Amino acid sequence: MSQAPFRFIHAADFHLERPVAGIAELPDGLRQAFLDAGYLAAQRVFDAALAEEVDFIVLSGDLLEPQLTGPRGPLFLTDQFARVTQRGIPIYWAGGRVDPPENWPAAIRLPEEVHRFPVGRAQEFIHTREETALVRVTGVSRTAGRGIRVGDFDPDPEGLFTVAVAHGTSEADAMKARGIHYWALGGSHTRHTLFSTPQVAHYPGSPQGRRPEEHGPHGATLVQIDAQRNVRLTLVPTDALRFHQERLSIEQPTTRDALASLLRERLRTIAETMPGMEVFVSWTVAGSGPLLTDLRRTSLARDLLAELHRERNADQAGIWSLSLRPESPPVLPPEAYEQQTIAGDFLRAVRHYQMNPAEPLDLKSCLSESQQAGPVAGVARADDRVLREQVLREAAILGSDLLGGEESQS
């Protein structure tokens, strides 16, 4: 079935109530960028809608929690909504966890062309172009404590292209079975597509990463539907600052000065590939050799990081190195466990717990009385299977370094 092509912006998870976080040290020149990043990224979503001359905008929840943003958040959004609706671009907004319709301040009136979906039941709108039906947009705002109920959504009985707007999660197979052409989803800060061709279910992610773990480009999605109903998704970057992870690999003879030179070279490359972007880099050093042991055991990592901070120049004014860590090997070599030394005894004890996951691992005896009464005691029990394995792996590496070790070559 052919139809007139159309395009729209799909965005979600602005979280204007959440500042960028997770950084202990920040230069004065970049502090304002941190404060403004979430709002500037959200503004760029609406800039993109105007630049691309889209037919409409779909917002899939968690834009802001008004009680936490104060008046700034709702007033900012209202201004952005007015910019696009005055250009004939309507907005379809399904609330998420933090922005159900009832949370919006009654004193701040939304433009008429901002259509909010109710809680608990789906509502539909027929979007038209020159009085001809173009697409059916149906959506529901999230009910507290409940995921997406796919049964709330049905394809258009007349075969009109249907966009379903919702916040949360559901089974992909159940969503496919409904016959909806495009699921506009929210609730994930990471951009990803659950399934595609012919139906599509997509999370655009947050327009702005807010901590080092949310690295890489963030933005909104430009959705284009052609005359044959093929769906094309294009990332529109909107992030005002970007967290970036950089991995270096060194070899046995690498010296401290050689590593410092490699770090500087990579910084120049980052500055060239992301010009004008505020970039916060987390470094990981992999490979082999005594230098990796020095990075784990001594102040070398901290010293190199301080050196990078001191050497920042005009070309790298927007780049800040956050951390520098050695990459932990997934396993130690078998011979490390067989050595008849204190290190070997320690590693064999660790291996015993790794090979017997049902055996309790309680590290509370290693804590002081005050620590045993505090929150760290819960971690020390290592009840979670993944946490237990991580603790044991890191303990084996640390024990190997401290009890065995290699000569420093820094």
mmCIF file of C-alpha atoms in Angstrom:
data_model
loop_
_atom_site.group_PDB
_atom_site.id
_atom_site.type_symbol
_atom_site.label_atom_id
_atom_site.label_comp_id
_atom_site.label_asym_id
_atom_site.label_seq_id
_atom_site.Cartn_x
_atom_site.Cartn_y
_atom_site.Cartn_z
ATOM 1 C CA MET A 1 0.000 0.000 0.000
ATOM 2 C CA SER A 2 1.517 3.329 -1.058
ATOM 3 C CA GLN A 3 0.996 6.653 0.634
ATOM 4 C CA ALA A 4 2.407 10.171 0.793
ATOM 5 C CA PRO A 5 5.881 10.221 2.393
ATOM 6 C CA PHE A 6 6.234 11.993 5.721
ATOM 7 C CA ARG A 7 8.794 12.557 8.454
ATOM 8 C CA PHE A 8 8.827 13.293 12.150
ATOM 9 C CA ILE A 9 11.178 13.757 15.093
ATOM 10 C CA HIS A 10 11.034 11.122 17.831
ATOM 11 C CA ALA A 11 12.608 12.122 21.167
ATOM 12 C CA ALA A 12 12.332 11.125 24.823
ATOM 13 C CA ASP A 13 14.010 11.155 28.232
ATOM 14 C CA PHE A 14 15.059 14.808 28.411
ATOM 15 C CA HIS A 15 15.162 14.542 32.235
ATOM 16 C CA LEU A 16 15.557 18.282 32.653
ATOM 17 C CA GLU A 17 15.419 17.732 36.423
ATOM 18 C CA ARG A 18 18.721 15.822 36.378
ATOM 19 C CA PRO A 19 22.044 17.661 36.104
ATOM 20 C CA VAL A 20 25.078 16.090 34.517
ATOM 21 C CA ALA A 21 26.920 14.215 37.278
ATOM 22 C CA GLY A 22 29.572 11.634 38.080
ATOM 23 C CA ILE A 23 32.602 13.914 37.876
ATOM 24 C CA ALA A 24 34.707 14.828 40.898
ATOM 25 C CA GLU A 25 36.916 17.524 39.358
ATOM 26 C CA LEU A 26 36.003 20.063 36.705
ATOM 27 C CA PRO A 27 37.864 23.114 35.361
ATOM 28 C CA ASP A 28 36.183 26.502 35.776
ATOM 29 C CA GLY A 29 35.786 26.986 32.034
ATOM 30 C CA LEU A 30 33.578 23.906 31.684
ATOM 31 C CA ARG A 31 31.294 24.309 34.706
ATOM 32 C CA GLN A 32 28.680 26.370 32.884
ATOM 33 C CA ALA A 33 28.545 23.739 30.127
ATOM 34 C CA PHE A 34 27.591 21.190 32.762
ATOM 35 C CA LEU A 35 24.827 23.353 34.166
ATOM 36 C CA ASP A 36 23.288 24.136 30.779
ATOM 37 C CA ALA A 37 23.840 20.842 28.925
ATOM 38 C CA GLY A 38 20.439 19.215 29.490
ATOM 39 C CA TYR A 39 18.490 22.304 28.454
ATOM 40 C CA LEU A 40 20.685 23.064 25.448
ATOM 41 C CA ALA A 41 20.372 19.465 24.206
ATOM 42 C CA ALA A 42 16.573 19.637 24.539
ATOM 43 C CA GLN A 43 16.498 22.939 22.647
ATOM 44 C CA ARG A 44 18.447 21.297 19.831
ATOM 45 C CA VAL A 45 15.704 18.677 19.462
ATOM 46 C CA PHE A 46 13.274 21.437 18.512
ATOM 47 C CA ASP A 47 15.922 23.167 16.400
ATOM 48 C CA ALA A 48 16.190 19.918 14.420
ATOM 49 C CA ALA A 49 12.430 19.731 13.937
ATOM 50 C CA LEU A 50 12.449 23.212 12.431
ATOM 51 C CA ALA A 51 15.532 22.624 10.306
ATOM 52 C CA GLU A 52 14.192 19.345 8.912
ATOM 53 C CA GLU A 53 10.689 20.810 8.394
ATOM 54 C CA VAL A 54 9.098 17.686 9.866
ATOM 55 C CA ASP A 55 5.389 17.000 9.874
ATOM 56 C CA PHE A 56 5.161 16.536 13.643
ATOM 57 C CA ILE A 57 7.096 15.654 16.822
ATOM 58 C CA VAL A 58 6.592 12.586 19.024
ATOM 59 C CA LEU A 59 7.757 12.722 22.660
ATOM 60 C CA SER A 60 7.826 9.440 24.575
ATOM 61 C CA GLY A 61 8.013 10.584 28.163
ATOM 62 C CA ASP A 62 10.311 11.561 31.035
ATOM 63 C CA LEU A 63 10.873 15.079 29.777
ATOM 64 C CA LEU A 64 10.975 16.677 33.218
ATOM 65 C CA GLU A 65 9.774 16.435 36.793
ATOM 66 C CA PRO A 66 8.307 19.923 37.376
ATOM 67 C CA GLN A 67 8.620 19.737 41.158
ATOM 68 C CA LEU A 68 12.392 19.366 40.805
ATOM 69 C CA THR A 69 13.078 21.796 37.947
ATOM 70 C CA GLY A 70 10.988 24.555 39.466
ATOM 71 C CA PRO A 71 9.413 27.080 37.080
ATOM 72 C CA ARG A 72 12.426 26.991 34.760
ATOM 73 C CA GLY A 73 11.572 23.552 33.347
ATOM 74 C CA PRO A 74 7.910 24.055 32.366
ATOM 75 C CA LEU A 75 8.538 27.594 31.102
ATOM 76 C CA PHE A 76 11.456 26.389 28.990
ATOM 77 C CA LEU A 77 9.412 23.565 27.456
ATOM 78 C CA THR A 78 6.464 25.843 26.773
ATOM 79 C CA ASP A 79 8.750 28.237 24.899
ATOM 80 C CA GLN A 80 10.165 25.369 22.830
ATOM 81 C CA PHE A 81 6.699 24.008 22.101
ATOM 82 C CA ALA A 82 5.571 27.453 20.961
ATOM 83 C CA ARG A 83 8.527 27.761 18.563
ATOM 84 C CA VAL A 84 7.529 24.675 16.600
ATOM 85 C CA THR A 85 3.735 24.773 16.854
ATOM 86 C CA GLN A 86 3.740 28.323 15.501
ATOM 87 C CA ARG A 87 5.421 26.863 12.421
ATOM 88 C CA GLY A 88 2.618 24.309 12.022
ATOM 89 C CA ILE A 89 4.415 21.367 13.667
ATOM 90 C CA PRO A 90 2.161 19.686 16.258
ATOM 91 C CA ILE A 91 3.484 17.653 19.199
ATOM 92 C CA TYR A 92 2.226 14.305 20.502
ATOM 93 C CA TRP A 93 3.418 13.654 24.070
ATOM 94 C CA ALA A 94 3.027 10.493 26.175
ATOM 95 C CA GLY A 95 4.046 10.920 29.816
ATOM 96 C CA GLY A 96 6.532 8.606 31.510
ATOM 97 C CA ARG A 97 7.527 7.986 35.120
ATOM 98 C CA VAL A 98 8.314 11.604 35.994
ATOM 99 C CA ASP A 99 5.943 13.553 33.721
ATOM 100 C CA PRO A 100 2.398 12.138 33.877
ATOM 101 C CA PRO A 101 -0.135 14.739 32.672
ATOM 102 C CA GLU A 102 -1.332 15.535 36.195
ATOM 103 C CA ASN A 103 2.170 16.708 37.187
ATOM 104 C CA TRP A 104 2.130 19.626 34.751
ATOM 105 C CA PRO A 105 1.610 22.977 36.579
ATOM 106 C CA ALA A 106 -1.954 24.163 36.055
ATOM 107 C CA ALA A 107 -0.831 27.790 35.863
ATOM 108 C CA ILE A 108 1.316 27.173 32.760
ATOM 109 C CA ARG A 109 -0.798 26.705 29.661
ATOM 110 C CA LEU A 110 0.452 24.501 26.842
ATOM 111 C CA PRO A 111 -0.033 25.514 23.186
ATOM 112 C CA GLU A 112 -3.166 24.020 21.645
ATOM 113 C CA GLU A 113 -1.168 21.913 19.209
ATOM 114 C CA VAL A 114 0.532 20.019 22.045
ATOM 115 C CA HIS A 115 -1.507 16.832 22.384
ATOM 116 C CA ARG A 116 -1.001 14.940 25.660
ATOM 117 C CA PHE A 117 -2.036 11.321 25.886
ATOM 118 C CA PRO A 118 -4.039 10.325 28.969
ATOM 119 C CA VAL A 119 -3.093 7.765 31.608
ATOM 120 C CA GLY A 120 -4.760 4.357 31.549
ATOM 121 C CA ARG A 121 -6.282 4.432 28.073
ATOM 122 C CA ALA A 122 -5.010 5.019 24.572
ATOM 123 C CA GLN A 123 -6.129 8.063 22.644
ATOM 124 C CA GLU A 124 -5.690 8.585 18.917
ATOM 125 C CA PHE A 125 -5.138 11.571 16.674
ATOM 126 C CA ILE A 126 -5.312 11.610 12.900
ATOM 127 C CA HIS A 127 -2.570 13.810 11.546
ATOM 128 C CA THR A 128 -3.514 15.385 8.224
ATOM 129 C CA ARG A 129 -1.750 17.213 5.425
ATOM 130 C CA GLU A 130 -3.874 19.502 3.268
ATOM 131 C CA GLU A 131 -7.002 17.927 4.797
ATOM 132 C CA THR A 132 -5.892 14.421 3.799
ATOM 133 C CA ALA A 133 -5.273 11.811 6.523
ATOM 134 C CA LEU A 134 -1.533 11.103 6.630
ATOM 135 C CA VAL A 135 -0.864 9.047 9.766
ATOM 136 C CA ARG A 136 -2.669 7.828 12.864
ATOM 137 C CA VAL A 137 -0.868 8.627 16.137
ATOM 138 C CA THR A 138 -2.106 6.707 19.153
ATOM 139 C CA GLY A 139 -0.621 6.790 22.615
ATOM 140 C CA VAL A 140 -1.007 6.444 26.354
ATOM 141 C CA SER A 141 0.856 7.991 29.281
ATOM 142 C CA ARG A 142 2.501 5.558 31.657
ATOM 143 C CA THR A 143 0.598 4.151 34.626
ATOM 144 C CA ALA A 144 2.777 4.096 37.752
ATOM 145 C CA GLY A 145 4.310 0.670 38.398
ATOM 146 C CA ARG A 146 3.224 -0.819 35.082
ATOM 147 C CA GLY A 147 4.922 -1.422 31.756
ATOM 148 C CA ILE A 148 3.467 -1.072 28.281
ATOM 149 C CA ARG A 149 0.205 -2.948 27.730
ATOM 150 C CA VAL A 150 0.383 -3.791 24.048
ATOM 151 C CA GLY A 151 -3.298 -4.695 24.031
ATOM 152 C CA ASP A 152 -4.085 -0.987 24.394
ATOM 153 C CA PHE A 153 -2.897 -0.438 20.819
ATOM 154 C CA ASP A 154 -4.506 -1.516 17.562
ATOM 155 C CA PRO A 155 -3.601 -0.860 13.937
ATOM 156 C CA ASP A 156 -5.850 1.486 12.010
ATOM 157 C CA PRO A 157 -8.877 -0.408 10.631
ATOM 158 C CA GLU A 158 -8.569 1.498 7.354
ATOM 159 C CA GLY A 159 -4.875 0.653 6.970
ATOM 160 C CA LEU A 160 -3.533 4.121 7.791
ATOM 161 C CA PHE A 161 0.098 4.142 8.909
ATOM 162 C CA THR A 162 0.018 3.944 12.713
ATOM 163 C CA VAL A 163 2.499 5.322 15.249
ATOM 164 C CA ALA A 164 2.100 4.051 18.840
ATOM 165 C CA VAL A 165 3.620 6.256 21.564
ATOM 166 C CA ALA A 166 4.423 4.764 24.971
ATOM 167 C CA HIS A 167 6.965 4.773 27.794
ATOM 168 C CA GLY A 168 8.368 1.585 29.308
ATOM 169 C CA THR A 169 9.043 -1.968 28.196
ATOM 170 C CA SER A 170 7.168 -4.977 26.856
ATOM 171 C CA GLU A 171 7.889 -8.217 25.015
ATOM 172 C CA ALA A 172 9.100 -7.589 21.477
ATOM 173 C CA ASP A 173 7.135 -10.534 20.067
ATOM 174 C CA ALA A 174 3.912 -9.233 21.593
ATOM 175 C CA MET A 175 4.545 -5.810 20.091
ATOM 176 C CA LYS A 176 5.241 -7.270 16.666
ATOM 177 C CA ALA A 177 1.996 -9.225 16.769
ATOM 178 C CA ARG A 178 -0.106 -6.068 17.109
ATOM 179 C CA GLY A 179 0.657 -4.939 13.549
ATOM 180 C CA ILE A 180 1.646 -1.393 14.554
ATOM 181 C CA HIS A 181 3.905 0.199 11.958
ATOM 182 C CA TYR A 182 6.082 2.230 14.343
ATOM 183 C CA TRP A 183 6.416 1.966 18.130
ATOM 184 C CA ALA A 184 7.749 5.293 19.454
ATOM 185 C CA LEU A 185 9.152 4.205 22.813
ATOM 186 C CA GLY A 186 10.702 6.000 25.762
ATOM 187 C CA GLY A 187 12.341 4.952 29.005
ATOM 188 C CA SER A 188 15.873 4.098 27.876
ATOM 189 C CA HIS A 189 18.747 6.579 27.928
ATOM 190 C CA THR A 190 20.532 4.500 25.283
ATOM 191 C CA ARG A 191 19.406 4.687 21.669
ATOM 192 C CA HIS A 192 18.436 1.266 20.300
ATOM 193 C CA THR A 193 15.928 -0.471 18.062
ATOM 194 C CA LEU A 194 14.058 -3.542 19.329
ATOM 195 C CA PHE A 195 13.066 -4.745 15.875
ATOM 196 C CA SER A 196 12.720 -3.430 12.341
ATOM 197 C CA THR A 197 11.341 -4.363 8.931
ATOM 198 C CA PRO A 198 8.514 -4.183 8.333
ATOM 199 C CA GLN A 199 7.368 -2.989 11.806
ATOM 200 C CA VAL A 200 9.766 -0.894 13.877
ATOM 201 C CA ALA A 201 10.106 -0.417 17.648
ATOM 202 C CA HIS A 202 12.618 2.242 18.629
ATOM 203 C CA TYR A 203 14.035 4.045 21.663
ATOM 204 C CA PRO A 204 15.765 7.317 20.681
ATOM 205 C CA GLY A 205 17.663 7.522 23.988
ATOM 206 C CA SER A 206 18.321 10.709 25.913
ATOM 207 C CA PRO A 207 19.322 13.892 24.044
ATOM 208 C CA GLN A 208 22.180 14.326 26.533
ATOM 209 C CA GLY A 209 24.390 11.800 28.325
ATOM 210 C CA ARG A 210 24.510 12.645 32.018
ATOM 211 C CA ARG A 211 27.367 10.542 33.404
ATOM 212 C CA PRO A 212 30.511 8.874 32.062
ATOM 213 C CA GLU A 213 28.710 5.550 31.559
ATOM 214 C CA GLU A 214 26.339 7.250 29.078
ATOM 215 C CA HIS A 215 29.102 7.766 26.555
ATOM 216 C CA GLY A 216 28.960 8.392 22.825
ATOM 217 C CA PRO A 217 26.600 10.574 20.764
ATOM 218 C CA HIS A 218 23.126 11.310 22.117
ATOM 219 C CA GLY A 219 20.243 12.941 20.345
ATOM 220 C CA ALA A 220 16.827 12.536 18.771
ATOM 221 C CA THR A 221 15.749 10.346 15.850
ATOM 222 C CA LEU A 222 14.551 11.640 12.500
ATOM 223 C CA VAL A 223 11.995 9.099 11.246
ATOM 224 C CA GLN A 224 11.311 9.103 7.501
ATOM 225 C CA ILE A 225 8.571 7.013 5.858
ATOM 226 C CA ASP A 226 8.613 6.733 2.084
ATOM 227 C CA ALA A 227 5.780 5.997 -0.341
ATOM 228 C CA GLN A 228 6.257 2.216 0.123
ATOM 229 C CA ARG A 229 6.108 2.599 3.943
ATOM 230 C CA ASN A 230 9.765 1.836 4.417
ATOM 231 C CA VAL A 231 11.025 3.372 7.669
ATOM 232 C CA ARG A 232 14.423 5.064 7.850
ATOM 233 C CA LEU A 233 15.902 6.094 11.209
ATOM 234 C CA THR A 234 18.612 8.767 11.414
ATOM 235 C CA LEU A 235 20.363 9.952 14.569
ATOM 236 C CA VAL A 236 20.268 13.727 14.971
ATOM 237 C CA PRO A 237 23.009 14.535 17.520
ATOM 238 C CA THR A 238 21.907 17.104 20.079
ATOM 239 C CA ASP A 239 24.291 16.605 23.011
ATOM 240 C CA ALA A 240 25.920 19.788 24.285
ATOM 241 C CA LEU A 241 28.764 17.828 25.843
ATOM 242 C CA ARG A 242 29.874 14.257 25.242
ATOM 243 C CA PHE A 243 31.343 11.511 27.369
ATOM 244 C CA HIS A 244 33.897 9.518 25.425
ATOM 245 C CA GLN A 245 35.735 6.285 26.195
ATOM 246 C CA GLU A 246 39.191 5.846 24.693
ATOM 247 C CA ARG A 247 41.131 2.570 24.869
ATOM 248 C CA LEU A 248 44.901 2.400 24.410
ATOM 249 C CA SER A 249 46.959 -0.749 23.966
ATOM 250 C CA ILE A 250 50.592 -0.917 25.069
ATOM 251 C CA GLU A 251 53.266 -3.606 24.793
ATOM 252 C CA GLN A 252 55.830 -5.040 27.184
ATOM 253 C CA PRO A 253 58.614 -2.460 26.679
ATOM 254 C CA THR A 254 56.366 0.648 26.765
ATOM 255 C CA THR A 255 57.740 3.328 29.092
ATOM 256 C CA ARG A 256 56.003 6.063 31.019
ATOM 257 C CA ASP A 257 57.123 8.729 28.550
ATOM 258 C CA ALA A 258 55.925 6.649 25.594
ATOM 259 C CA LEU A 259 52.491 6.275 27.200
ATOM 260 C CA ALA A 260 52.321 10.004 27.902
ATOM 261 C CA SER A 261 53.131 10.713 24.246
ATOM 262 C CA LEU A 262 50.433 8.291 23.103
ATOM 263 C CA LEU A 263 47.874 10.002 25.334
ATOM 264 C CA ARG A 264 48.756 13.416 23.877
ATOM 265 C CA GLU A 265 48.505 12.069 20.330
ATOM 266 C CA ARG A 266 45.072 10.605 20.961
ATOM 267 C CA LEU A 267 43.886 13.861 22.528
ATOM 268 C CA ARG A 268 44.855 15.710 19.345
ATOM 269 C CA THR A 269 42.871 13.165 17.303
ATOM 270 C CA ILE A 270 39.806 13.540 19.536
ATOM 271 C CA ALA A 271 39.979 17.328 19.196
ATOM 272 C CA GLU A 272 40.138 17.001 15.402
ATOM 273 C CA THR A 273 37.293 14.496 15.075
ATOM 274 C CA MET A 274 34.920 16.306 17.460
ATOM 275 C CA PRO A 275 35.622 20.008 16.808
ATOM 276 C CA GLY A 276 33.679 22.449 18.953
ATOM 277 C CA MET A 277 32.363 19.701 21.221
ATOM 278 C CA GLU A 278 32.904 19.644 24.980
ATOM 279 C CA VAL A 279 34.368 16.134 25.433
ATOM 280 C CA PHE A 280 35.044 14.281 28.694
ATOM 281 C CA VAL A 281 37.381 11.347 28.170
ATOM 282 C CA SER A 282 37.680 8.169 30.241
ATOM 283 C CA TRP A 283 40.920 6.359 29.368
ATOM 284 C CA THR A 284 41.501 2.602 29.555
ATOM 285 C CA VAL A 285 44.995 1.167 29.064
ATOM 286 C CA ALA A 286 45.205 -2.453 27.896
ATOM 287 C CA GLY A 287 48.034 -4.739 26.842
ATOM 288 C CA SER A 288 50.921 -6.167 28.809
ATOM 289 C CA GLY A 289 54.050 -5.193 30.692
ATOM 290 C CA PRO A 290 55.192 -3.759 34.022
ATOM 291 C CA LEU A 291 53.701 -0.368 33.191
ATOM 292 C CA LEU A 292 50.195 -1.802 33.610
ATOM 293 C CA THR A 293 51.164 -2.989 37.096
ATOM 294 C CA ASP A 294 52.450 0.501 37.889
ATOM 295 C CA LEU A 295 49.138 1.981 36.767
ATOM 296 C CA ARG A 296 47.332 -0.284 39.227
ATOM 297 C CA ARG A 297 49.739 -0.095 42.165
ATOM 298 C CA THR A 298 51.322 3.343 42.123
ATOM 299 C CA SER A 299 50.334 6.966 41.588
ATOM 300 C CA LEU A 300 51.294 6.761 37.906
ATOM 301 C CA ALA A 301 47.717 6.996 36.592
ATOM 302 C CA ARG A 302 46.989 9.992 38.800
ATOM 303 C CA ASP A 303 50.247 11.685 37.811
ATOM 304 C CA LEU A 304 49.619 11.212 34.079
ATOM 305 C CA LEU A 305 46.088 12.566 34.449
ATOM 306 C CA ALA A 306 47.376 15.669 36.256
ATOM 307 C CA GLU A 307 49.930 16.131 33.483
ATOM 308 C CA LEU A 308 47.222 16.070 30.825
ATOM 309 C CA HIS A 309 45.244 18.651 32.773
ATOM 310 C CA ARG A 310 48.243 20.992 33.043
ATOM 311 C CA GLU A 311 49.067 20.692 29.343
ATOM 312 C CA ARG A 312 45.634 21.567 27.967
ATOM 313 C CA ASN A 313 45.997 24.199 25.253
ATOM 314 C CA ALA A 314 43.659 26.297 23.146
ATOM 315 C CA ASP A 315 43.106 23.452 20.676
ATOM 316 C CA GLN A 316 41.993 21.171 23.505
ATOM 317 C CA ALA A 317 40.123 23.731 25.632
ATOM 318 C CA GLY A 318 36.898 21.743 25.422
ATOM 319 C CA ILE A 319 38.458 18.354 26.253
ATOM 320 C CA TRP A 320 38.895 17.127 29.815
ATOM 321 C CA SER A 321 40.363 13.776 30.824
ATOM 322 C CA LEU A 322 38.229 12.273 33.583
ATOM 323 C CA SER A 323 40.042 9.060 34.482
ATOM 324 C CA LEU A 324 42.885 6.773 33.460
ATOM 325 C CA ARG A 325 42.656 3.113 34.426
ATOM 326 C CA PRO A 326 44.412 -0.096 33.438
ATOM 327 C CA GLU A 327 42.183 -2.709 31.857
ATOM 328 C CA SER A 328 41.797 -5.732 34.093
ATOM 329 C CA PRO A 329 42.634 -8.995 32.338
ATOM 330 C CA PRO A 330 39.645 -11.378 32.162
ATOM 331 C CA VAL A 331 41.740 -14.183 33.697
ATOM 332 C CA LEU A 332 45.230 -14.611 35.093
ATOM 333 C CA PRO A 333 47.573 -17.128 33.434
ATOM 334 C CA PRO A 334 47.218 -20.717 34.820
ATOM 335 C CA GLU A 335 50.812 -20.761 36.064
ATOM 336 C CA ALA A 336 50.012 -17.909 38.470
ATOM 337 C CA TYR A 337 47.772 -20.285 40.435
ATOM 338 C CA GLU A 338 50.391 -23.025 40.629
ATOM 339 C CA GLN A 339 53.307 -21.077 42.104
ATOM 340 C CA GLN A 340 54.343 -22.213 45.587
ATOM 341 C CA THR A 341 54.315 -18.744 47.100
ATOM 342 C CA ILE A 342 52.057 -16.592 49.252
ATOM 343 C CA ALA A 343 50.621 -15.185 46.019
ATOM 344 C CA GLY A 344 49.874 -18.717 44.778
ATOM 345 C CA ASP A 345 48.156 -19.618 48.063
ATOM 346 C CA PHE A 346 46.026 -16.484 47.823
ATOM 347 C CA LEU A 347 45.043 -17.102 44.208
ATOM 348 C CA ARG A 348 44.093 -20.706 44.932
ATOM 349 C CA ALA A 349 41.836 -19.503 47.742
ATOM 350 C CA VAL A 350 40.162 -17.038 45.380
ATOM 351 C CA ARG A 351 39.758 -19.750 42.741
ATOM 352 C CA HIS A 352 38.075 -21.987 45.312
ATOM 353 C CA TYR A 353 35.302 -19.433 45.776
ATOM 354 C CA GLN A 354 35.043 -18.843 42.022
ATOM 355 C CA MET A 355 34.564 -22.583 41.407
ATOM 356 C CA ASN A 356 32.053 -22.941 44.244
ATOM 357 C CA PRO A 357 29.529 -20.145 43.736
ATOM 358 C CA ALA A 358 27.111 -21.656 46.266
ATOM 359 C CA GLU A 359 29.631 -21.260 49.076
ATOM 360 C CA PRO A 360 28.943 -18.050 51.033
ATOM 361 C CA LEU A 361 31.456 -15.245 50.621
ATOM 362 C CA ASP A 362 31.269 -12.897 53.595
ATOM 363 C CA LEU A 363 33.978 -10.251 53.743
ATOM 364 C CA LYS A 364 32.583 -8.423 56.775
ATOM 365 C CA SER A 365 35.352 -9.755 58.979
ATOM 366 C CA CYS A 366 37.761 -7.600 56.954
ATOM 367 C CA LEU A 367 35.902 -4.423 57.917
ATOM 368 C CA SER A 368 36.231 -2.226 60.968
ATOM 369 C CA GLU A 369 33.333 -1.998 63.438
ATOM 370 C CA SER A 370 32.206 1.312 61.988
ATOM 371 C CA GLN A 371 32.333 -0.074 58.428
ATOM 372 C CA GLN A 372 30.332 -3.144 59.459
ATOM 373 C CA ALA A 373 27.578 -0.825 60.677
ATOM 374 C CA GLY A 374 27.562 1.223 57.480
ATOM 375 C CA PRO A 375 26.363 0.750 53.878
ATOM 376 C CA VAL A 376 29.613 -0.889 52.769
ATOM 377 C CA ALA A 377 28.650 -3.978 54.801
ATOM 378 C CA GLY A 378 25.995 -4.868 52.211
ATOM 379 C CA VAL A 379 28.607 -4.921 49.463
ATOM 380 C CA ALA A 380 30.970 -6.959 51.616
ATOM 381 C CA ARG A 381 28.464 -9.820 51.744
ATOM 382 C CA ALA A 382 28.677 -10.088 47.932
ATOM 383 C CA ASP A 383 25.260 -11.795 47.758
ATOM 384 C CA ASP A 384 24.693 -10.858 44.110
ATOM 385 C CA ARG A 385 26.234 -13.398 41.706
ATOM 386 C CA VAL A 386 27.606 -10.810 39.283
ATOM 387 C CA LEU A 387 28.982 -8.672 42.117
ATOM 388 C CA ARG A 388 30.575 -11.740 43.723
ATOM 389 C CA GLU A 389 32.389 -12.684 40.519
ATOM 390 C CA GLN A 390 33.556 -9.108 39.994
ATOM 391 C CA VAL A 391 34.888 -8.886 43.567
ATOM 392 C CA LEU A 392 36.751 -12.183 43.212
ATOM 393 C CA ARG A 393 38.261 -11.265 39.837
ATOM 394 C CA GLU A 394 39.468 -7.885 41.075
ATOM 395 C CA ALA A 395 40.808 -9.502 44.257
ATOM 396 C CA ALA A 396 42.826 -12.014 42.215
ATOM 397 C CA ILE A 397 44.377 -9.243 40.096
ATOM 398 C CA LEU A 398 45.128 -7.022 43.088
ATOM 399 C CA GLY A 399 46.560 -9.933 45.060
ATOM 400 C CA SER A 400 48.749 -10.961 42.145
ATOM 401 C CA ASP A 401 50.100 -7.413 41.896
ATOM 402 C CA LEU A 402 50.725 -6.905 45.603
ATOM 403 C CA LEU A 403 51.985 -10.354 46.538
ATOM 404 C CA GLY A 404 53.872 -11.088 43.330
ATOM 405 C CA GLY A 405 54.356 -8.012 41.223
ATOM 406 C CA GLU A 406 56.754 -7.007 38.507
ATOM 407 C CA GLU A 407 59.584 -4.555 38.553
ATOM 408 C CA SER A 408 58.562 -1.005 37.767
ATOM 409 C CA GLN A 409 59.570 0.387 34.383
ATOM 410 C CA SER A 410 58.098 3.827 34.723
#
